[in-house]
JSON list of C-alpha atoms in Angstrom, two decimals:
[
{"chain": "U", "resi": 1, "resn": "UNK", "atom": "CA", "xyz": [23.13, -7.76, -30.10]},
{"chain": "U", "resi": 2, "resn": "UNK", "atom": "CA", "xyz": [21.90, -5.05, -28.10]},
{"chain": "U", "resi": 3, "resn": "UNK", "atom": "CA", "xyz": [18.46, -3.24, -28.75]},
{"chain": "U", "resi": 4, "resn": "UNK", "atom": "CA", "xyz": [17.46, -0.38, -26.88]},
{"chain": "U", "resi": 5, "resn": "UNK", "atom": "CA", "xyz": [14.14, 0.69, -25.74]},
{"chain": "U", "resi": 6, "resn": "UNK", "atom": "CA", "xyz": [13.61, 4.22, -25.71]},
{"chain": "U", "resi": 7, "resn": "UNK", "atom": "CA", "xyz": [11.73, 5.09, -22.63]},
{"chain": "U", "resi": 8, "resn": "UNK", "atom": "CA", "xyz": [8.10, 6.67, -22.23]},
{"chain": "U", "resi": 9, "resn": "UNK", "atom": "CA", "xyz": [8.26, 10.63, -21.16]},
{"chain": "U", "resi": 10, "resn": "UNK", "atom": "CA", "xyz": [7.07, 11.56, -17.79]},
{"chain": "U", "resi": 11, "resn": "UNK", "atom": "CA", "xyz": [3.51, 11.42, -17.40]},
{"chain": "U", "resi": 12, "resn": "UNK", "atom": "CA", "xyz": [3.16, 14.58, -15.58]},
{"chain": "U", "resi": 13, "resn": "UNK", "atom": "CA", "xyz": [4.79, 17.89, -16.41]},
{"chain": "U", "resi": 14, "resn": "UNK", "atom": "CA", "xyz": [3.61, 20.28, -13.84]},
{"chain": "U", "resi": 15, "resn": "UNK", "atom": "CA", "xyz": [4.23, 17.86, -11.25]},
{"chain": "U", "resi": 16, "resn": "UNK", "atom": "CA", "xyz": [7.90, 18.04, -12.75]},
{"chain": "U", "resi": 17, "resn": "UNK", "atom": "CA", "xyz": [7.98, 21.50, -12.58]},
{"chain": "U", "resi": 18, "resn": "UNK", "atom": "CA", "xyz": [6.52, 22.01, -8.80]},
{"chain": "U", "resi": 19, "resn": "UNK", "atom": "CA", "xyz": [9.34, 19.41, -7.68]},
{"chain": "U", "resi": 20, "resn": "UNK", "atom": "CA", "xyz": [11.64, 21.23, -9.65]},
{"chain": "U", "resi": 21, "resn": "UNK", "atom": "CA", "xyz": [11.29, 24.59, -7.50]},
{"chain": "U", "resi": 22, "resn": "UNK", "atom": "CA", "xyz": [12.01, 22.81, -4.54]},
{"chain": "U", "resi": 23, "resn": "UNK", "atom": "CA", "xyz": [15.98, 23.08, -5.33]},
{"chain": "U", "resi": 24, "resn": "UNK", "atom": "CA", "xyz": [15.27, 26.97, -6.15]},
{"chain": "U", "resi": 25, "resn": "UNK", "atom": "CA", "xyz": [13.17, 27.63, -2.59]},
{"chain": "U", "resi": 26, "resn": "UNK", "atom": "CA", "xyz": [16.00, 26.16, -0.92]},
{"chain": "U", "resi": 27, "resn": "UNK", "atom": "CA", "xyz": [18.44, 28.63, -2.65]},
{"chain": "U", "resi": 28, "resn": "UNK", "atom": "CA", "xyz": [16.25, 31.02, -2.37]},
{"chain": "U", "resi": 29, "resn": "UNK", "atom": "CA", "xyz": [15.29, 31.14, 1.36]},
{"chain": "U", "resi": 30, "resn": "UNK", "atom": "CA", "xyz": [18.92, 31.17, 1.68]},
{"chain": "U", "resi": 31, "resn": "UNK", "atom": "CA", "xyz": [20.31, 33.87, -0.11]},
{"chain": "U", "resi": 32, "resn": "UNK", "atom": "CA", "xyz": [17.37, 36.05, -1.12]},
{"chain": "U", "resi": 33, "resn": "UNK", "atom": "CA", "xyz": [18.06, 39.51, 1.13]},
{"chain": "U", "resi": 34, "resn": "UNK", "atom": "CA", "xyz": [14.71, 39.11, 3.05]},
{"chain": "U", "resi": 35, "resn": "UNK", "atom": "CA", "xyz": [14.34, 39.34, 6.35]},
{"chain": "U", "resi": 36, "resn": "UNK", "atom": "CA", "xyz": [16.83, 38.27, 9.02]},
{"chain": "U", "resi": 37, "resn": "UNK", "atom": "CA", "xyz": [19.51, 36.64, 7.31]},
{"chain": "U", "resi": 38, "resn": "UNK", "atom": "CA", "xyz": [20.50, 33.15, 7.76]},
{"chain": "U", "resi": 39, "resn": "UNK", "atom": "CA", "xyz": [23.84, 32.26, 9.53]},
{"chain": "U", "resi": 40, "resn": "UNK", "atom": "CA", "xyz": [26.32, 31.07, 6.95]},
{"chain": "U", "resi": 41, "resn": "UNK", "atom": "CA", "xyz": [26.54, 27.94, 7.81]},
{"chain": "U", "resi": 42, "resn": "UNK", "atom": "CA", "xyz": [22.84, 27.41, 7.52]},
{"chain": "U", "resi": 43, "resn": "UNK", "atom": "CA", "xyz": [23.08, 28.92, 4.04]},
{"chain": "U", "resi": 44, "resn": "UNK", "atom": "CA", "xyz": [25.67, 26.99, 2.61]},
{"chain": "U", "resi": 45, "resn": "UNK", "atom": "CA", "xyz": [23.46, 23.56, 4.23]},
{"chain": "U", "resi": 46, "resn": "UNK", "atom": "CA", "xyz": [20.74, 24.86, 2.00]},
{"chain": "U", "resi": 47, "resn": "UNK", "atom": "CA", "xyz": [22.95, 25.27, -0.93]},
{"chain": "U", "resi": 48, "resn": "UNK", "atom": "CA", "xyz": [24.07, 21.84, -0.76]},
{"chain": "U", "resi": 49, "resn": "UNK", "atom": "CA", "xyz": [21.06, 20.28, -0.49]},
{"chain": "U", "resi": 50, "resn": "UNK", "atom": "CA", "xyz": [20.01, 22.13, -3.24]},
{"chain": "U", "resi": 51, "resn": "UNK", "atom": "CA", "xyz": [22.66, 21.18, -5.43]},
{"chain": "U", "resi": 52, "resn": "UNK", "atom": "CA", "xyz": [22.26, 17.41, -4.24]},
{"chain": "U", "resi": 53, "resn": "UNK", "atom": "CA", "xyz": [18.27, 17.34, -5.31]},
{"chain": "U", "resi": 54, "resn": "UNK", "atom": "CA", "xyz": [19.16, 19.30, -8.23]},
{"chain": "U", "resi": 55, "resn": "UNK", "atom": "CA", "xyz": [21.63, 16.24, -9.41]},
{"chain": "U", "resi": 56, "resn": "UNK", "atom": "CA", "xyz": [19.50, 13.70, -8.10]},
{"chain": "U", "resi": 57, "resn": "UNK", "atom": "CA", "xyz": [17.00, 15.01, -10.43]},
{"chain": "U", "resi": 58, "resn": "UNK", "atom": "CA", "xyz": [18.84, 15.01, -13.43]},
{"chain": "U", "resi": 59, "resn": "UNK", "atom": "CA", "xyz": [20.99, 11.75, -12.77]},
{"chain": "U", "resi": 60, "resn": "UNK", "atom": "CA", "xyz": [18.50, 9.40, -12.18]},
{"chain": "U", "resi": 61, "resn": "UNK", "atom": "CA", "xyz": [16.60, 9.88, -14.74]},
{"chain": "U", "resi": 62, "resn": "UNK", "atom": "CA", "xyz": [19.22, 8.45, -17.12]},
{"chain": "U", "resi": 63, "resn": "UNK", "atom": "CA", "xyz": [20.31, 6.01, -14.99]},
{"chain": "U", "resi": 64, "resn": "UNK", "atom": "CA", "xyz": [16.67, 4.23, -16.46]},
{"chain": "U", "resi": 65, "resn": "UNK", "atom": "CA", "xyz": [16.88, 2.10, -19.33]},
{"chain": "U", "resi": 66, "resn": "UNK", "atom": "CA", "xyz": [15.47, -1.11, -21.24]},
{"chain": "U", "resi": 67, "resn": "UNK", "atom": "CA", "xyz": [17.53, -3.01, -23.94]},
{"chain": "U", "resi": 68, "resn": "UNK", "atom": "CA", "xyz": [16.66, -6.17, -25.69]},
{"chain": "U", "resi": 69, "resn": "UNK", "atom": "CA", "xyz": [19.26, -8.35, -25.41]},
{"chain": "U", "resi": 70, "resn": "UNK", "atom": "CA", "xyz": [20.25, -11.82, -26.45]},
{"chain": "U", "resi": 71, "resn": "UNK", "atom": "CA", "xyz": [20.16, -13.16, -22.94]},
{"chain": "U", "resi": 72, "resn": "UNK", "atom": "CA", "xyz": [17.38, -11.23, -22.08]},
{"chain": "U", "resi": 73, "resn": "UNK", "atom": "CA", "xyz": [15.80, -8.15, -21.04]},
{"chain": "U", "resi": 74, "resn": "UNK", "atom": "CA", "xyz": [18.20, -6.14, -19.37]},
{"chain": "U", "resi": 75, "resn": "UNK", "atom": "CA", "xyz": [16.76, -3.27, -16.97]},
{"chain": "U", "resi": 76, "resn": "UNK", "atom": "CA", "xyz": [19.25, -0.56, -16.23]},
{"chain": "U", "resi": 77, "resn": "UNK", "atom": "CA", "xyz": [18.11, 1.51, -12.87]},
{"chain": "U", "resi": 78, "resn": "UNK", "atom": "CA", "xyz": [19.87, 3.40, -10.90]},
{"chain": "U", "resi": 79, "resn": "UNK", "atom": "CA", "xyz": [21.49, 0.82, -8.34]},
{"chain": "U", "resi": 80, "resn": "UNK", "atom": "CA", "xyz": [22.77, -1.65, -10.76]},
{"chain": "U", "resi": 81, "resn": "UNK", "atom": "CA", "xyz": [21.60, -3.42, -14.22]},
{"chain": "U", "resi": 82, "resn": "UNK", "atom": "CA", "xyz": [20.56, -6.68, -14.68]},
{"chain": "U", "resi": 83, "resn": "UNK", "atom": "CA", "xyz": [19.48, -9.15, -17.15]},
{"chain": "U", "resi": 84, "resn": "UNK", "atom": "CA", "xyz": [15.97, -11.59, -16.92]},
{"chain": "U", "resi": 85, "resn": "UNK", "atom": "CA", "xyz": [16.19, -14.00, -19.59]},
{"chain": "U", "resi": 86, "resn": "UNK", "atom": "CA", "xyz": [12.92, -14.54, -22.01]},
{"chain": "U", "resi": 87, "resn": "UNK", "atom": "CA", "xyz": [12.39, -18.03, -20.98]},
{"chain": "U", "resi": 88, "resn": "UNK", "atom": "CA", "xyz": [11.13, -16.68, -17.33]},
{"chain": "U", "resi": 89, "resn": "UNK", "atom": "CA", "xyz": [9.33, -13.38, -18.52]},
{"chain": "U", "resi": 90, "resn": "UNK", "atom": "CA", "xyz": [5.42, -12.99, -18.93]},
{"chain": "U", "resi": 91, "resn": "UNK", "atom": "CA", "xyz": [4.24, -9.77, -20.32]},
{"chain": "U", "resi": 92, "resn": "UNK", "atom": "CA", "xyz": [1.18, -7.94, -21.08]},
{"chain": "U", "resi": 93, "resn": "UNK", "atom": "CA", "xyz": [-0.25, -4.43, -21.39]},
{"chain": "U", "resi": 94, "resn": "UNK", "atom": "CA", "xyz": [-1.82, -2.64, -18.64]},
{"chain": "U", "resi": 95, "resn": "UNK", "atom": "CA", "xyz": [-5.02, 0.14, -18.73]},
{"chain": "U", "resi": 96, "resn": "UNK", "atom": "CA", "xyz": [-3.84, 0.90, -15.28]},
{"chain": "U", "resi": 97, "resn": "UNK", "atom": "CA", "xyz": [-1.60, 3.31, -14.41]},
{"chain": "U", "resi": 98, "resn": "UNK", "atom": "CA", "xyz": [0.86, 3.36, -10.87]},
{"chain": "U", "resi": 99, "resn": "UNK", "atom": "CA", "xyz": [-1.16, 4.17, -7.32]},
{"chain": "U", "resi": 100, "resn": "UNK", "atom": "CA", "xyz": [0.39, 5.63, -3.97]},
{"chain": "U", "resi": 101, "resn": "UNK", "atom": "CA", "xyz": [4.38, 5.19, -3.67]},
{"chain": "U", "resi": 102, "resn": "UNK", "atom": "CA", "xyz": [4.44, 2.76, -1.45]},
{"chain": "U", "resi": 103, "resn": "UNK", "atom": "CA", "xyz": [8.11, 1.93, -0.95]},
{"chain": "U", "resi": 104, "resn": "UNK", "atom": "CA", "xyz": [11.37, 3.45, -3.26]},
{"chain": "U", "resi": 105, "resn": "UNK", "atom": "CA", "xyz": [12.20, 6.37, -5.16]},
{"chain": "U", "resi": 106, "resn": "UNK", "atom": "CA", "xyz": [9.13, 8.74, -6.95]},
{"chain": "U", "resi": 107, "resn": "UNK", "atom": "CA", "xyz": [11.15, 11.70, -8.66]},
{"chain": "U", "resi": 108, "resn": "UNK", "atom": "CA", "xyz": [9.95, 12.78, -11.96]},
{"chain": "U", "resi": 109, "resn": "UNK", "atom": "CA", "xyz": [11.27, 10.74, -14.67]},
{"chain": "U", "resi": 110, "resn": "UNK", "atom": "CA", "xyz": [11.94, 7.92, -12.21]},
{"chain": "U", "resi": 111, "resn": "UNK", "atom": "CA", "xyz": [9.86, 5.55, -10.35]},
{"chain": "U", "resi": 112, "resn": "UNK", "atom": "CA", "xyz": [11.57, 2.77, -8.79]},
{"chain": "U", "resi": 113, "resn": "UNK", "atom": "CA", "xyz": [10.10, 0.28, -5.87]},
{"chain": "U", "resi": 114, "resn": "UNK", "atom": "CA", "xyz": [6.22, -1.22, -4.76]},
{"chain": "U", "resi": 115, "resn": "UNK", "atom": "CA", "xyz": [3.46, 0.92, -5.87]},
{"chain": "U", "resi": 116, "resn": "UNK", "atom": "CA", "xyz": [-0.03, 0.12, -5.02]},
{"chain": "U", "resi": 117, "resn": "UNK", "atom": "CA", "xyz": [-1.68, -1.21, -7.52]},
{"chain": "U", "resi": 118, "resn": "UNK", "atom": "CA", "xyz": [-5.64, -0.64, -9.04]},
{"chain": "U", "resi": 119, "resn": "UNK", "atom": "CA", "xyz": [-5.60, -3.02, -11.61]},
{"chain": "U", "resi": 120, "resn": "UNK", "atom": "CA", "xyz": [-6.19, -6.91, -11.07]},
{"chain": "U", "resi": 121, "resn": "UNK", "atom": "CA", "xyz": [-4.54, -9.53, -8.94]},
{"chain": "U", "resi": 122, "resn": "UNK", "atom": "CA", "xyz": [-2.32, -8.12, -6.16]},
{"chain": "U", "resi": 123, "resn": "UNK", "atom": "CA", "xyz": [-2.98, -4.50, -4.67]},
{"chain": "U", "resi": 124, "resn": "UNK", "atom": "CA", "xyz": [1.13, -4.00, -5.12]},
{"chain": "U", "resi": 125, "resn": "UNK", "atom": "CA", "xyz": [3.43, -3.73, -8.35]},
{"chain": "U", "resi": 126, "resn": "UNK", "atom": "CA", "xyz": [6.69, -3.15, -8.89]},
{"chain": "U", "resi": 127, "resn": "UNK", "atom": "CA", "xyz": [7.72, -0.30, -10.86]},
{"chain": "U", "resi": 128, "resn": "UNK", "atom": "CA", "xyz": [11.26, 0.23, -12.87]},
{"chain": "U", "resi": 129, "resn": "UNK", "atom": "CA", "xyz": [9.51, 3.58, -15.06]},
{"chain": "U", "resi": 130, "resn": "UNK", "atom": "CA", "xyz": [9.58, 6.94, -16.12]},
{"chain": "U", "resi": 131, "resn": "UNK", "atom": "CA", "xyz": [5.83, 7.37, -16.05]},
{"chain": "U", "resi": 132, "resn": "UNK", "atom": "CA", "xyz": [3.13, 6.59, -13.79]},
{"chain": "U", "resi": 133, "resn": "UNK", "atom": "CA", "xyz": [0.47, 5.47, -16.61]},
{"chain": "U", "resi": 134, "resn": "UNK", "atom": "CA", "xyz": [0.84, 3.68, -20.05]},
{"chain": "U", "resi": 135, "resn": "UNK", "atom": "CA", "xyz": [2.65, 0.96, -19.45]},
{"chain": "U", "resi": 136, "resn": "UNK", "atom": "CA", "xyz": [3.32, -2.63, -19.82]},
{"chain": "U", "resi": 137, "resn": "UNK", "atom": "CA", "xyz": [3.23, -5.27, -16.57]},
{"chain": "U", "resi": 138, "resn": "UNK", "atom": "CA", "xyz": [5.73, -7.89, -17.03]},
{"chain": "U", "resi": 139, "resn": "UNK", "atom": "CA", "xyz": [6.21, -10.92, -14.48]},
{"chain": "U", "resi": 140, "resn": "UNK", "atom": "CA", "xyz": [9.82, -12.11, -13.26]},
{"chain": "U", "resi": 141, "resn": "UNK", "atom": "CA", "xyz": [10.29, -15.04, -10.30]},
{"chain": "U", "resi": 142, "resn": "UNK", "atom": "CA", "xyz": [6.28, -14.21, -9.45]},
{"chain": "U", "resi": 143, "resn": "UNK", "atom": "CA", "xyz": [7.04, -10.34, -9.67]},
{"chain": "U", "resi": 144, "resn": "UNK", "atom": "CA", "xyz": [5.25, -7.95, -11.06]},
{"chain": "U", "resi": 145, "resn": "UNK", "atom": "CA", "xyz": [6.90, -5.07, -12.70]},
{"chain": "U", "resi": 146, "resn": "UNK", "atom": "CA", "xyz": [5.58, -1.73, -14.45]},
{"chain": "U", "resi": 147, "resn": "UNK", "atom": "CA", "xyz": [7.34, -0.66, -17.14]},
{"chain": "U", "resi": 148, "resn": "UNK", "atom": "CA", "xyz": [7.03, 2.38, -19.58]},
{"chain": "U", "resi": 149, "resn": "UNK", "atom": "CA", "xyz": [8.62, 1.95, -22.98]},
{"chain": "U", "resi": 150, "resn": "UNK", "atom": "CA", "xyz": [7.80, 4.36, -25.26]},
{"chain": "U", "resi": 151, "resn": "UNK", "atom": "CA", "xyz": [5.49, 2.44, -27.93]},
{"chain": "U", "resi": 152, "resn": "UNK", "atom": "CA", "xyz": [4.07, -0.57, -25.92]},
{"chain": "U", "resi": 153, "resn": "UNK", "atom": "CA", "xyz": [3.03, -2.50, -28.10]},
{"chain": "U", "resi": 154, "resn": "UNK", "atom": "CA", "xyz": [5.95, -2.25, -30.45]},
{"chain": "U", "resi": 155, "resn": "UNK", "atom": "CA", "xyz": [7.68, -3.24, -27.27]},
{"chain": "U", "resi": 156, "resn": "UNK", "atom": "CA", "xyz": [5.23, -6.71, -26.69]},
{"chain": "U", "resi": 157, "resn": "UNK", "atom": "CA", "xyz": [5.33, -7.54, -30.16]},
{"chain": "U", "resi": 158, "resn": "UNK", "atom": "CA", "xyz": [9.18, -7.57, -29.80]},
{"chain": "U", "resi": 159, "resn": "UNK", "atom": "CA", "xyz": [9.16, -9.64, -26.87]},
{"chain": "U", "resi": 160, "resn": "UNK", "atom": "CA", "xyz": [6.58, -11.73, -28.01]},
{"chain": "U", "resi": 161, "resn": "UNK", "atom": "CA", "xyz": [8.88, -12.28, -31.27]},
{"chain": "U", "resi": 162, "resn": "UNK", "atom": "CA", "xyz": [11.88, -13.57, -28.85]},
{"chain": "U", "resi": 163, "resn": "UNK", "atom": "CA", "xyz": [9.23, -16.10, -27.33]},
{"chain": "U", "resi": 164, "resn": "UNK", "atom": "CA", "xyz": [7.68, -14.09, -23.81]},
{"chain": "U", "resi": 165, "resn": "UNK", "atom": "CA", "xyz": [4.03, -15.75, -23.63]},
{"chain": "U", "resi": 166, "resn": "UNK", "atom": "CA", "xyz": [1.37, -12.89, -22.85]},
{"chain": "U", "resi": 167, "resn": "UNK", "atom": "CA", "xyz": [0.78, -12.77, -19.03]}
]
């Protein structure tokens, strides 16, 4: 049986909105009658690379997802899905929230790869999340991941039910 985990919303809507106008200065430098206009070719490379952040933004996204499984907790991202079984899981909730990007992918909705880290033990954490704050910290294979279901705790008691020790 498959349980999913609804996902926490992004913790930061105006940053979501400044990166969204990126796609729409792009379009806009290129077609907006101002100035000397842009060669065609030029304008069509800004239309495409509009178009490309503008999907990027709304694909990965929902390419992030948690389901409780009964092999495990399966992680859904954007480059593949996989399963960790319970057995090899520690989990506990965080006050801390994700530092500087580090390494990976930081679009809104979407954080994926090693963030610093403020909270205790090592000054990096992995991060598989839609938010940078409220989360839970669970440990794979000596790996420490940041995710952001919805309701944490809901989320730790369920784990905790299918035998994951706190970490």
């Amino acid at each position: 049986m498959r349980q999913p985990i609804p996902l926490a919303r992004p913790s930061s809507p105006l940053l979501t909105a400044l990166v969204g106008l990126v796609p729409l200065v792009l379009l806009g430098s290129a077609w907006l009658p101002v100035g000397e206009p842009m060669p065609l070719p030029v304008r069509l490379l800004f239309t495409l690379m509009a178009a490309g952040l503008i999907a990027l933004f709304v694909w990965l996204p929902r390419r992030l997802g948690y389901a409780l499984t009964d092999e495990g907790l399966e992680i859904r991202r954007a480059s593949g899905t996989f399963v960790w079984p319970y057995r090899d899981l520690r989990a506990g909730a965080t006050a801390h929230g994700l530092g500087v990007k580090q390494a990976g992918v930081n679009a809104p909705g979407y954080y994926s790869g090693a963030f610093a880290w403020l909270g205790e033990g090592p000054n990096t954490v992995l991060a598989l999340s839609s938010s940078t704050r409220d989360g839970v910290l669970v440990t794979y294979q000596g790996k420490r991941y940041f995710l952001t279901p919805a309701d944490s705790n809901a989320f730790l008691r369920e784990l905790r039910a299918r035998g994951v020790p706190d970490a």
